Amino acid sequence: MDELDKLLNQHFAGRVVRKDLTKQIKEGANVPVYVLEYLLGMYCATDDEEAIEAGISTVKNIIADNFVRPDEAEKIKSKIRELGQYTIIDNITVKLNEKRDVYEAEFSNLGIRGVDVPVNYVKRYDKLLGGGIWCLAKMEYYYDEFDRNRSPFVLVNLNPIQLPTMDIDEILEARKYFTKEQWIDVMMRSIGLEPSQLDYNVKWHMLLRLVPLVENNYNLCELGPRSTGKSYVYKEISPNSILVSGGQTTVANLFYNMNTRQVGLVGLWDCVAFDEVAGIKFKDQDGIQIMKDYMASGSFARGKEEKHANASMVFVGNINQSVEAILKTSHLFEPFPDAMANDTAFFDRMHYYLPGWEVPKMRPEHFTDNYGFIVDYISEFFREMRKRPSYADCIDHYYKLGRDLNQRDVIAVRKTVSGMAKLIYPDGNFGKEETEELLQYALAGRRRVKEQLKKIGGMEFYDVRFSYVDKETLEENYVSVPEQGGGKLIPEGTMKPGHIFTAGRGSNGNMGVFKIETEAIAGAGRFECAGLASGGRDARENVKLAFKYFEVNAKHISGAIAVQREDYMMHVIDLQGVGVTSELSLAAFIALCSVALERPVQPEMAVLGSMTIGGTITKVEELANLMQVCFDAGAKRILLPMASAVDIATVPAELFSKFQLAFYESPEDAVIKAVAAD
């Protein structure tokens, strides 16, 4: 045993278990971890190797004899009948049969239903009514030939695989014997991970996965590569959380069934997690709207009633390409289904975006062989911490949140700080330095949400410079996110002649950045353009207009341009998948002049604006939003029509200061200012 094992056995005797024992039995038995460790805690709570071996043997026998496997259901039913009485381990769900006015149980693996359940069990363990829980159940068999509609299986005794009591003071008192780092490692080992194999930041990400279990109404999103253990916590670690696999559900199942007048999963579980967010689908049209209402307020309206619940909402899923690639073309919420993917109101309710790409893929060495809390014990600890008031008031003692945080941002940050504090400092014993660490971590996760909202919703979510002010020194500190920027679409350095970037509203309604590439070869003045299919007729007409104007007015640019002696080939690239914009005429004209003069445009420049066939310049709409799109893409220079100068006041000063601006009055003036000097 190492030092941490000794500390755990000293202060939590009988509450810890060697995780290699769990792993040893788990590999050969498809049994939830909390079921295994409940049994291991009963029979292996010792450091005596002989006693442990005997305990393991007992647990294996119990699982072999009593755990119901679906393929052996008939065998177990036969045992109950022939022996008269038999104890099983199964997942049991209870429903009310209104016609008979009794509660009836359904045994998941055993495959029987309609078993009468005494009302005292339903009152004592209300989770039986929502999704089912694993139980030790003593069964008898009695066939009544006069009542053939009644199940012959009789439930004699039922015990959920849960600790009957939890003394929270035991943990609060013992916490003082552990340092911060030691306690974090205890949390890691308790969920089955070896902390020595994890970076410090990864440990914090793992702790954050637990926050929905200790904080009421906490909304968490985690998207990342496969095999990083995203759903493991919600499926295996706590019997108080439920994982909705496949994503498809109904309002009645999740929130409230108006026919039976029963509250759904959010009222019966501490945490409802959705696995594979790409598959989330409500059979009801109003499902997403009700979910948004619940995520914002912890309540929802069904019929004439408003219901309240405390369940946290967790959304986990996979990212199929690199973060850099996604940020270049889309946003980090892209894996969500179409009904949600561009819904800013839905994502604004997320309290934290956990960067799953920073979590390593789980390998054998990531799992611990040392001691950790029995899963059932730690899950009851989580439940008790949910009942405690928020720990977020620690922020107010030392810091003030920056001006860019709106009310939802503040709520999100405070919830994250409170949840992490409950996990790391459950006794509430921490100071200014510890609070700052919690605050920085909370701000980074919420800012990640806002950065993506800015990509989806534009200037409405411009305020993303999250900061906090030290009340003592009045120093303001800003918090960033590592992937901010996500690679640049507009590269540094000078490009080839005929290559140019522009920005505009695409055919799907979203703003995006477009690249125009133009080549000229010896010919007879022919013109071809590719890449316009997604933009439709307006985009094609815009590019034709640019070439017509080029044919007529090229001589005003330079006498060296001979339009009729060359063929021009143009390709428009939709860099962000928003559908080609129809605002291409001016940028296309500059590209043609650039390739004809064999001179490149200014490096890192984006051209904004468009023109008519007569050379009239049209004003840029939504200037601030377009400039933000250009900045995110890597532009450092902006070429603007003079008519848009009056709209500069709508651009935030911080954004305005990021660019070198140049104004043009005519298409010819735009070419002169865009094309690099010799």
CSV table of N, CA and C in Angstrom, one decimal, residues 2-4 7-8 175-189 193-196 198-201 203-204 207 423-426 433-434 437:
chain,number,residue,atom,x,y,z
A,2,ASP,N,0.5,2.3,-0.8
A,2,ASP,CA,1.2,3.5,-0.8
A,2,ASP,C,0.6,4.4,0.3
A,3,GLU,N,1.2,5.6,0.5
A,3,GLU,CA,0.7,6.5,1.5
A,3,GLU,C,-0.7,6.8,1.5
A,4,LEU,N,-1.2,7.1,0.3
A,4,LEU,CA,-2.7,7.4,0.1
A,4,LEU,C,-3.6,6.2,0.5
A,7,LEU,N,-3.7,6.2,4.3
A,7,LEU,CA,-4.6,7.3,4.8
A,7,LEU,C,-6.0,6.9,4.7
A,8,LEU,N,-6.4,6.3,3.5
A,8,LEU,CA,-7.8,5.9,3.3
A,8,LEU,C,-8.2,4.8,4.2
A,175,ARG,N,-11.6,14.9,5.8
A,175,ARG,CA,-11.0,15.7,4.7
A,175,ARG,C,-9.7,16.4,5.2
A,176,LYS,N,-9.7,16.9,6.4
A,176,LYS,CA,-8.5,17.7,6.9
A,176,LYS,C,-7.2,17.0,6.9
A,177,TYR,N,-7.3,15.6,6.9
A,177,TYR,CA,-6.1,14.8,6.9
A,177,TYR,C,-5.4,14.6,5.5
A,178,PHE,N,-6.1,15.2,4.5
A,178,PHE,CA,-5.6,15.0,3.1
A,178,PHE,C,-5.3,16.4,2.6
A,179,THR,N,-4.2,16.5,1.8
A,179,THR,CA,-3.9,17.7,1.1
A,179,THR,C,-4.9,17.8,-0.1
A,180,LYS,N,-4.9,19.0,-0.8
A,180,LYS,CA,-5.7,19.2,-2.0
A,180,LYS,C,-5.4,18.1,-3.0
A,181,GLU,N,-4.1,17.9,-3.3
A,181,GLU,CA,-3.6,17.0,-4.3
A,181,GLU,C,-4.0,15.6,-4.0
A,182,GLN,N,-3.8,15.2,-2.7
A,182,GLN,CA,-4.2,13.9,-2.2
A,182,GLN,C,-5.7,13.6,-2.4
A,183,TRP,N,-6.5,14.6,-2.0
A,183,TRP,CA,-7.9,14.4,-2.1
A,183,TRP,C,-8.4,14.3,-3.6
A,184,ILE,N,-7.8,15.1,-4.4
A,184,ILE,CA,-8.1,14.9,-5.9
A,184,ILE,C,-7.8,13.5,-6.3
A,185,ASP,N,-6.6,13.0,-5.9
A,185,ASP,CA,-6.2,11.6,-6.3
A,185,ASP,C,-7.2,10.6,-5.7
A,186,VAL,N,-7.7,10.9,-4.5
A,186,VAL,CA,-8.7,10.0,-3.9
A,186,VAL,C,-10.0,9.9,-4.8
A,187,MET,N,-10.4,11.1,-5.3
A,187,MET,CA,-11.6,11.1,-6.2
A,187,MET,C,-11.3,10.3,-7.5
A,188,MET,N,-10.1,10.5,-8.0
A,188,MET,CA,-9.7,9.8,-9.2
A,188,MET,C,-9.7,8.3,-9.0
A,189,ARG,N,-9.1,7.8,-7.9
A,189,ARG,CA,-9.1,6.4,-7.6
A,189,ARG,C,-10.5,5.8,-7.3
A,193,LEU,N,-9.7,5.4,-11.7
A,193,LEU,CA,-8.6,5.9,-12.5
A,193,LEU,C,-7.3,6.1,-11.6
A,194,GLU,N,-6.2,5.9,-12.3
A,194,GLU,CA,-4.9,6.0,-11.6
A,194,GLU,C,-4.4,7.5,-11.8
A,195,PRO,N,-4.3,8.3,-10.8
A,195,PRO,CA,-4.0,9.7,-10.9
A,195,PRO,C,-2.5,9.9,-11.4
A,196,SER,N,-1.6,9.0,-11.1
A,196,SER,CA,-0.2,9.2,-11.5
A,196,SER,C,-0.1,9.1,-13.0
A,198,LEU,N,-2.3,10.7,-15.1
A,198,LEU,CA,-3.1,11.7,-15.6
A,198,LEU,C,-2.5,13.1,-15.3
A,199,ASP,N,-2.5,14.0,-16.3
A,199,ASP,CA,-2.0,15.3,-16.1
A,199,ASP,C,-3.0,16.1,-15.1
A,200,TYR,N,-2.4,17.1,-14.5
A,200,TYR,CA,-3.2,17.9,-13.5
A,200,TYR,C,-4.5,18.4,-14.1
A,201,ASN,N,-4.4,19.0,-15.3
A,201,ASN,CA,-5.6,19.5,-15.9
A,201,ASN,C,-6.6,18.5,-16.3
A,203,LYS,N,-7.1,15.7,-14.6
A,203,LYS,CA,-7.8,15.4,-13.3
A,203,LYS,C,-9.0,16.4,-13.1
A,204,TRP,N,-8.8,17.6,-13.4
A,204,TRP,CA,-9.8,18.6,-13.2
A,204,TRP,C,-11.0,18.3,-14.1
A,207,LEU,N,-12.9,15.6,-12.6
A,207,LEU,CA,-13.7,16.1,-11.5
A,207,LEU,C,-15.0,16.8,-12.0
A,423,LEU,N,-16.6,19.1,-4.4
A,423,LEU,CA,-15.8,17.9,-4.6
A,423,LEU,C,-14.4,18.0,-4.0
A,424,ILE,N,-13.7,19.1,-4.2
A,424,ILE,CA,-12.3,19.2,-3.7
A,424,ILE,C,-12.2,19.7,-2.2
A,425,TYR,N,-13.1,20.6,-1.8
A,425,TYR,CA,-13.1,21.1,-0.5
A,425,TYR,C,-14.5,20.9,0.2
A,426,PRO,N,-15.0,19.7,0.3
A,426,PRO,CA,-16.3,19.5,0.9
A,426,PRO,C,-16.5,20.1,2.2
A,433,GLU,N,-6.4,31.8,-2.8
A,433,GLU,CA,-5.6,31.1,-3.9
A,433,GLU,C,-6.4,30.0,-4.5
A,434,GLU,N,-7.1,29.2,-3.6
A,434,GLU,CA,-7.9,28.1,-4.1
A,434,GLU,C,-9.1,28.6,-4.9
A,437,GLU,N,-8.2,29.6,-8.4
A,437,GLU,CA,-8.0,28.4,-9.3
A,437,GLU,C,-9.3,27.9,-9.8
